[in-house]
mmCIF file of C-alpha atoms in Angstrom:
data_model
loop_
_atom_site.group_PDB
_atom_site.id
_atom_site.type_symbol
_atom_site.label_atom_id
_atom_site.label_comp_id
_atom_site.label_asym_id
_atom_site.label_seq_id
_atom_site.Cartn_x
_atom_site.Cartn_y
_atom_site.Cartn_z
ATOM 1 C CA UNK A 258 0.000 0.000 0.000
ATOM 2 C CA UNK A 259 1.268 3.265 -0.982
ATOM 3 C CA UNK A 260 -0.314 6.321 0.551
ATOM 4 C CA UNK A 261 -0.393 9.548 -1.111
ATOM 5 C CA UNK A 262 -2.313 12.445 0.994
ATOM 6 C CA UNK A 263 -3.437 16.604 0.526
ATOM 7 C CA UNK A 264 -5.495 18.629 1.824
ATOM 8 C CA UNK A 265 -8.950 16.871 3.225
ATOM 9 C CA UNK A 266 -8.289 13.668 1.119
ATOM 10 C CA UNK A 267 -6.007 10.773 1.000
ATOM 11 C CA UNK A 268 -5.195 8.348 -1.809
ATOM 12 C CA UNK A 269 -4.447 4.690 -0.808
ATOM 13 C CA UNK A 270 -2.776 2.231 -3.662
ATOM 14 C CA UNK A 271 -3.051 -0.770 -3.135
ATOM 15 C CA UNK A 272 -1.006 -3.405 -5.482
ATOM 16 C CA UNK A 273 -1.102 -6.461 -5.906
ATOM 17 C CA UNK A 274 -3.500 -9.087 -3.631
ATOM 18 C CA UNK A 275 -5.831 -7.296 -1.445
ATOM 19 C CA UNK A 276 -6.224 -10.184 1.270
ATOM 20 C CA UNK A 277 -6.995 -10.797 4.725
ATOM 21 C CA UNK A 278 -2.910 -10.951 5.721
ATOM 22 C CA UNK A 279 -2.923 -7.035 4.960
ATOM 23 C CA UNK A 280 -6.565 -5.839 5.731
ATOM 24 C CA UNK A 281 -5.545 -5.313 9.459
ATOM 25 C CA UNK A 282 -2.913 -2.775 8.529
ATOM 26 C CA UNK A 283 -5.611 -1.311 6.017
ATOM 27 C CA UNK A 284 -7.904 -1.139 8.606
ATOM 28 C CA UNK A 285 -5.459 0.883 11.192
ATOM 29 C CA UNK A 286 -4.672 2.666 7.853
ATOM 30 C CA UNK A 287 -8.010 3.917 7.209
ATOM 31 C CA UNK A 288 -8.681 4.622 10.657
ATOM 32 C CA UNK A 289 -5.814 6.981 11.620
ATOM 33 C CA UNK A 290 -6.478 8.975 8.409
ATOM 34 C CA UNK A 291 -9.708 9.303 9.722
ATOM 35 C CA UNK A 292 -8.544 10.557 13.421
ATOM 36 C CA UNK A 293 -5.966 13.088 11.505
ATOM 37 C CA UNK A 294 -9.216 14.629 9.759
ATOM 38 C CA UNK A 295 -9.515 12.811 6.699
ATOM 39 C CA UNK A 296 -12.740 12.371 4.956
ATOM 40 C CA UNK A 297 -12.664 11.977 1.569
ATOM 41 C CA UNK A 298 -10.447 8.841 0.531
ATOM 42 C CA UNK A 299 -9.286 7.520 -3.358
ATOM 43 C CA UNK A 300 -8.454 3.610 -3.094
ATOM 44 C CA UNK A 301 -6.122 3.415 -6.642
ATOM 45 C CA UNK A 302 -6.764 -0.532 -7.215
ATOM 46 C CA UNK A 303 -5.050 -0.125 -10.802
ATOM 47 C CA UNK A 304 -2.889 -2.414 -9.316
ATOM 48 C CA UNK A 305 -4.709 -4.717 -7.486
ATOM 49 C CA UNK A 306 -5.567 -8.034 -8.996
ATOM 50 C CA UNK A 307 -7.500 -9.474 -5.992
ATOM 51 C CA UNK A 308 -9.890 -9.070 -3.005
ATOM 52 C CA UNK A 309 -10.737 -11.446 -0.905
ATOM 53 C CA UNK A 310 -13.565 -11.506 0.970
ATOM 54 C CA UNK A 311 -12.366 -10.674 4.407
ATOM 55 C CA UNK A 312 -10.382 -7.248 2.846
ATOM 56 C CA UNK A 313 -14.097 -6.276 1.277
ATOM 57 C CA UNK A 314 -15.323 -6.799 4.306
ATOM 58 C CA UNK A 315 -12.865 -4.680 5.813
ATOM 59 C CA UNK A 316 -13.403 -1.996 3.372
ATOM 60 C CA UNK A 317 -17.268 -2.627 3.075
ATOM 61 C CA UNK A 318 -17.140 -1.512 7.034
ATOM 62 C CA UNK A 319 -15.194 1.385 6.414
ATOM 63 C CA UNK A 320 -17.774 2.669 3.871
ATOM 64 C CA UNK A 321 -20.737 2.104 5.968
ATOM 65 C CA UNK A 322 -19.461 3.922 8.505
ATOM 66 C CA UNK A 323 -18.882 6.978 6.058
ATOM 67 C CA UNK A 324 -21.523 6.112 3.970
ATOM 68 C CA UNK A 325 -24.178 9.226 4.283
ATOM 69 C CA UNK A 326 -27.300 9.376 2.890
ATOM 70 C CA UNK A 327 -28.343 12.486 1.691
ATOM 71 C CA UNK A 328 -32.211 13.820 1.567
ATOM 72 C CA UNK A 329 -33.788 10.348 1.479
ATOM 73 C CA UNK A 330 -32.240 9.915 -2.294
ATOM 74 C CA UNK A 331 -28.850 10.833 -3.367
ATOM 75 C CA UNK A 332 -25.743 9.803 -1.134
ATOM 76 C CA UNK A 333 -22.750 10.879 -0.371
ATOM 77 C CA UNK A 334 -19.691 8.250 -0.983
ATOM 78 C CA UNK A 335 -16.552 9.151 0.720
ATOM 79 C CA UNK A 336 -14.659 6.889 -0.911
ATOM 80 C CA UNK A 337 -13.735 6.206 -4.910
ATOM 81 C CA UNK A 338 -12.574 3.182 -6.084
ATOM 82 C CA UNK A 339 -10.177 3.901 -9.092
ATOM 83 C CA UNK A 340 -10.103 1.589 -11.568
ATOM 84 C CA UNK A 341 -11.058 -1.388 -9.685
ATOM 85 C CA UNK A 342 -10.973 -4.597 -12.214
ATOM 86 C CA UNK A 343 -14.087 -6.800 -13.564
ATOM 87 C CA UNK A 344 -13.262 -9.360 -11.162
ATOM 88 C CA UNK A 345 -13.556 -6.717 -8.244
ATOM 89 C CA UNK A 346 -16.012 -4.706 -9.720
ATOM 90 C CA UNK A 347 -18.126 -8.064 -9.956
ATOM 91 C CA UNK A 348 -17.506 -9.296 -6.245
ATOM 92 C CA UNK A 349 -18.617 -5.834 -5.248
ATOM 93 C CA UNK A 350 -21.671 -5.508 -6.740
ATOM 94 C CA UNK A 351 -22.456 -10.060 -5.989
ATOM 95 C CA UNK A 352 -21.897 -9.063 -2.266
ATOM 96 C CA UNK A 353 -24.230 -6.052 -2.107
ATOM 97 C CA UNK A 354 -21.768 -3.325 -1.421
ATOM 98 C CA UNK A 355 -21.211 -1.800 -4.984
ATOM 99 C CA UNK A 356 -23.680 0.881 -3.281
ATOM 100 C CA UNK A 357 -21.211 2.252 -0.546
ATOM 101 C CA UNK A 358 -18.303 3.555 -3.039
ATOM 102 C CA UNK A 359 -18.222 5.578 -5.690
ATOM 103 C CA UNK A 360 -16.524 3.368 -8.701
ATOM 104 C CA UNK A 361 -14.216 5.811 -11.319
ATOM 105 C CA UNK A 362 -12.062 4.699 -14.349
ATOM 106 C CA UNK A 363 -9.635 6.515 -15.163
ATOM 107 C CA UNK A 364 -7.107 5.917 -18.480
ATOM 108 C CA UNK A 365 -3.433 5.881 -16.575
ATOM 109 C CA UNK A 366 -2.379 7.230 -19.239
ATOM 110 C CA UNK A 367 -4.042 10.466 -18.712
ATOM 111 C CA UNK A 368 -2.358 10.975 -15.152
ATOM 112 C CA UNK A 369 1.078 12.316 -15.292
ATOM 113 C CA UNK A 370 4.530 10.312 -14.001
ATOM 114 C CA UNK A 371 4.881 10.999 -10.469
ATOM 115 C CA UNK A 372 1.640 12.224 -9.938
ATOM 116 C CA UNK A 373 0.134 9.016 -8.959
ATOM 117 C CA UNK A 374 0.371 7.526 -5.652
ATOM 118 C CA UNK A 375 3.408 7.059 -4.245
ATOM 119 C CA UNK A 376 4.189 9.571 -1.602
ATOM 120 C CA UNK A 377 4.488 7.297 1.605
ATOM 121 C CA UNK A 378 4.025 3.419 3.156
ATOM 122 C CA UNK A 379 2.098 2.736 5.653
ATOM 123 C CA UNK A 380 4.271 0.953 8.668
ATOM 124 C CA UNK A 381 2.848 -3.028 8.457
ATOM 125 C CA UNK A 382 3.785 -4.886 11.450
ATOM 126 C CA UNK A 383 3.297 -8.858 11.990
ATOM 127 C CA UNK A 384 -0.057 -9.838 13.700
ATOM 128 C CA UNK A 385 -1.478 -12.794 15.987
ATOM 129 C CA UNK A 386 -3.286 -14.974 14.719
ATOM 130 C CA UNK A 387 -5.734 -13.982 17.460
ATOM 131 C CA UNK A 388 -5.468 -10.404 15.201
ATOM 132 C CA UNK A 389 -6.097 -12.171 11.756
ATOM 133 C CA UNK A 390 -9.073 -14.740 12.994
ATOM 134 C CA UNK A 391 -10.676 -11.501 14.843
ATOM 135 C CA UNK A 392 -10.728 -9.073 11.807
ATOM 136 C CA UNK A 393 -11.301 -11.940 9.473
ATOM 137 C CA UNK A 394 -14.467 -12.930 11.894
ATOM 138 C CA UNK A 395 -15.525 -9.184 11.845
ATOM 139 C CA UNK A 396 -15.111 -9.005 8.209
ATOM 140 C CA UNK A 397 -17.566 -11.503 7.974
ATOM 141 C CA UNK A 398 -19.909 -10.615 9.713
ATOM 142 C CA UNK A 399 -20.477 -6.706 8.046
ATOM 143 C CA UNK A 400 -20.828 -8.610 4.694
ATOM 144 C CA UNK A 401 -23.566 -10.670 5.809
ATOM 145 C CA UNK A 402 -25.097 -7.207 7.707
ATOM 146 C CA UNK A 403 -24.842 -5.655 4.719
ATOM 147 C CA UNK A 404 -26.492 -8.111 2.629
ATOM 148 C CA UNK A 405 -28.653 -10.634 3.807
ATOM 149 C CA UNK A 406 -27.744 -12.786 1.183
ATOM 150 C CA UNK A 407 -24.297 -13.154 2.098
ATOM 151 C CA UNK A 408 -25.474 -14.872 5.091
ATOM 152 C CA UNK A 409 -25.442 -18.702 3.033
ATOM 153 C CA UNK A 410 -22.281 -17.175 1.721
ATOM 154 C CA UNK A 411 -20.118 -16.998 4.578
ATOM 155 C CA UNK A 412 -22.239 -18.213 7.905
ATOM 156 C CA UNK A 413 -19.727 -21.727 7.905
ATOM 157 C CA UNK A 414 -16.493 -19.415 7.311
ATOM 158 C CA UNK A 415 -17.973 -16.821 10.374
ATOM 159 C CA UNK A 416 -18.531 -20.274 12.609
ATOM 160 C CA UNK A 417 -14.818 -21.745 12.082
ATOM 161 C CA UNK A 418 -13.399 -18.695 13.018
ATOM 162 C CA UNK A 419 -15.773 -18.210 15.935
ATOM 163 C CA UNK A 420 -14.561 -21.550 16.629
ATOM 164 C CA UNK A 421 -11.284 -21.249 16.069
ATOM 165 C CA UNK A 422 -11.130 -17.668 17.670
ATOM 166 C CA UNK A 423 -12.457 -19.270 21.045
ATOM 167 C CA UNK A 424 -10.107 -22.215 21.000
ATOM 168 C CA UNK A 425 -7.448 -19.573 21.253
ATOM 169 C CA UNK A 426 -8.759 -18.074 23.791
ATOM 170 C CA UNK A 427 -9.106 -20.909 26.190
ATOM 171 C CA UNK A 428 -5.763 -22.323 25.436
ATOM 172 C CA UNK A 429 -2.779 -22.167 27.900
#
């Protein structure tokens, strides 16, 4: 992930596999940008080839909580998703939460060198596997909030790591 920020708005890149090993670090991304005053945020996935489900998730919970309805009708979406590809564009609209972002192609070709993303990385530290089961769990669960017919989707995936989260728990 490659951060780029100015003014009121930050621009996140993220390259590469957008999976549950670095949605934790996204997630304490997103959420410090958000304590320093950020609220309008540009995720650059012109280099992301995949999202699993537990980074969506991630990301889907970041939206709702930004997500703001405006006068009953239009909405306000905080956060653009540049360039995402089909195969993203397709898991966001087949898990209900195509509606919480605001979806923007751009040709690269139009945006000059160095004017991309690129201006800092966000520090990415090793987690638990307490860490990974929890946000993976949580993950989870907003999908099938979000859209009730995620819940035959992912209700075995939510119960192993329910499972698994309380085995670690318990142990010595």
């Amino acid at each position: 992930m490659l951060v780029y920020v100015t003014g009121h708005s930050a621009c996140v890149r993220i390259v590469g596999r957008a999976n549950f090993t670095s949605s934790i670090d996204f997630k304490i991304l997103l959420n410090e940008l958000v304590q320093k005053g950020f609220d309008c945020f540009v995720l650059d996935l012109s280099d992301c080839i995949l999202m699993d489900s537990t980074f969506l998730g991630v990301l889907a919970g970041f939206g709702l909580k930004l997500y703001r309805p405006q006068n009953g009708e239009a909405t306000i979406q905080p956060i653009q998703l540049l360039n995402p590809n089909e195969r993203i564009s397709e898991l966001l609209e087949n898990l209900g939460v195509a509606h919480l972002f605001k979806t923007v192609t751009v040709n690269r070709k139009e945006v000059p060198p160095g004017e991309h993303l690129a201006d800092g990385q966000p520090d990415c530290r090793e987690h638990s596997h307490e860490e990974v089961t929890r946000n993976c769990l949580e993950a989870h669960k907003i999908l099938m909030e979000i859209a009730p017919e995620n819940v035959s989707k992912f209700k075995e995936v939510a119960q192993f790591l329910a499972e698994d989260l309380k085995k670690t728990n318990i142990g010595p």
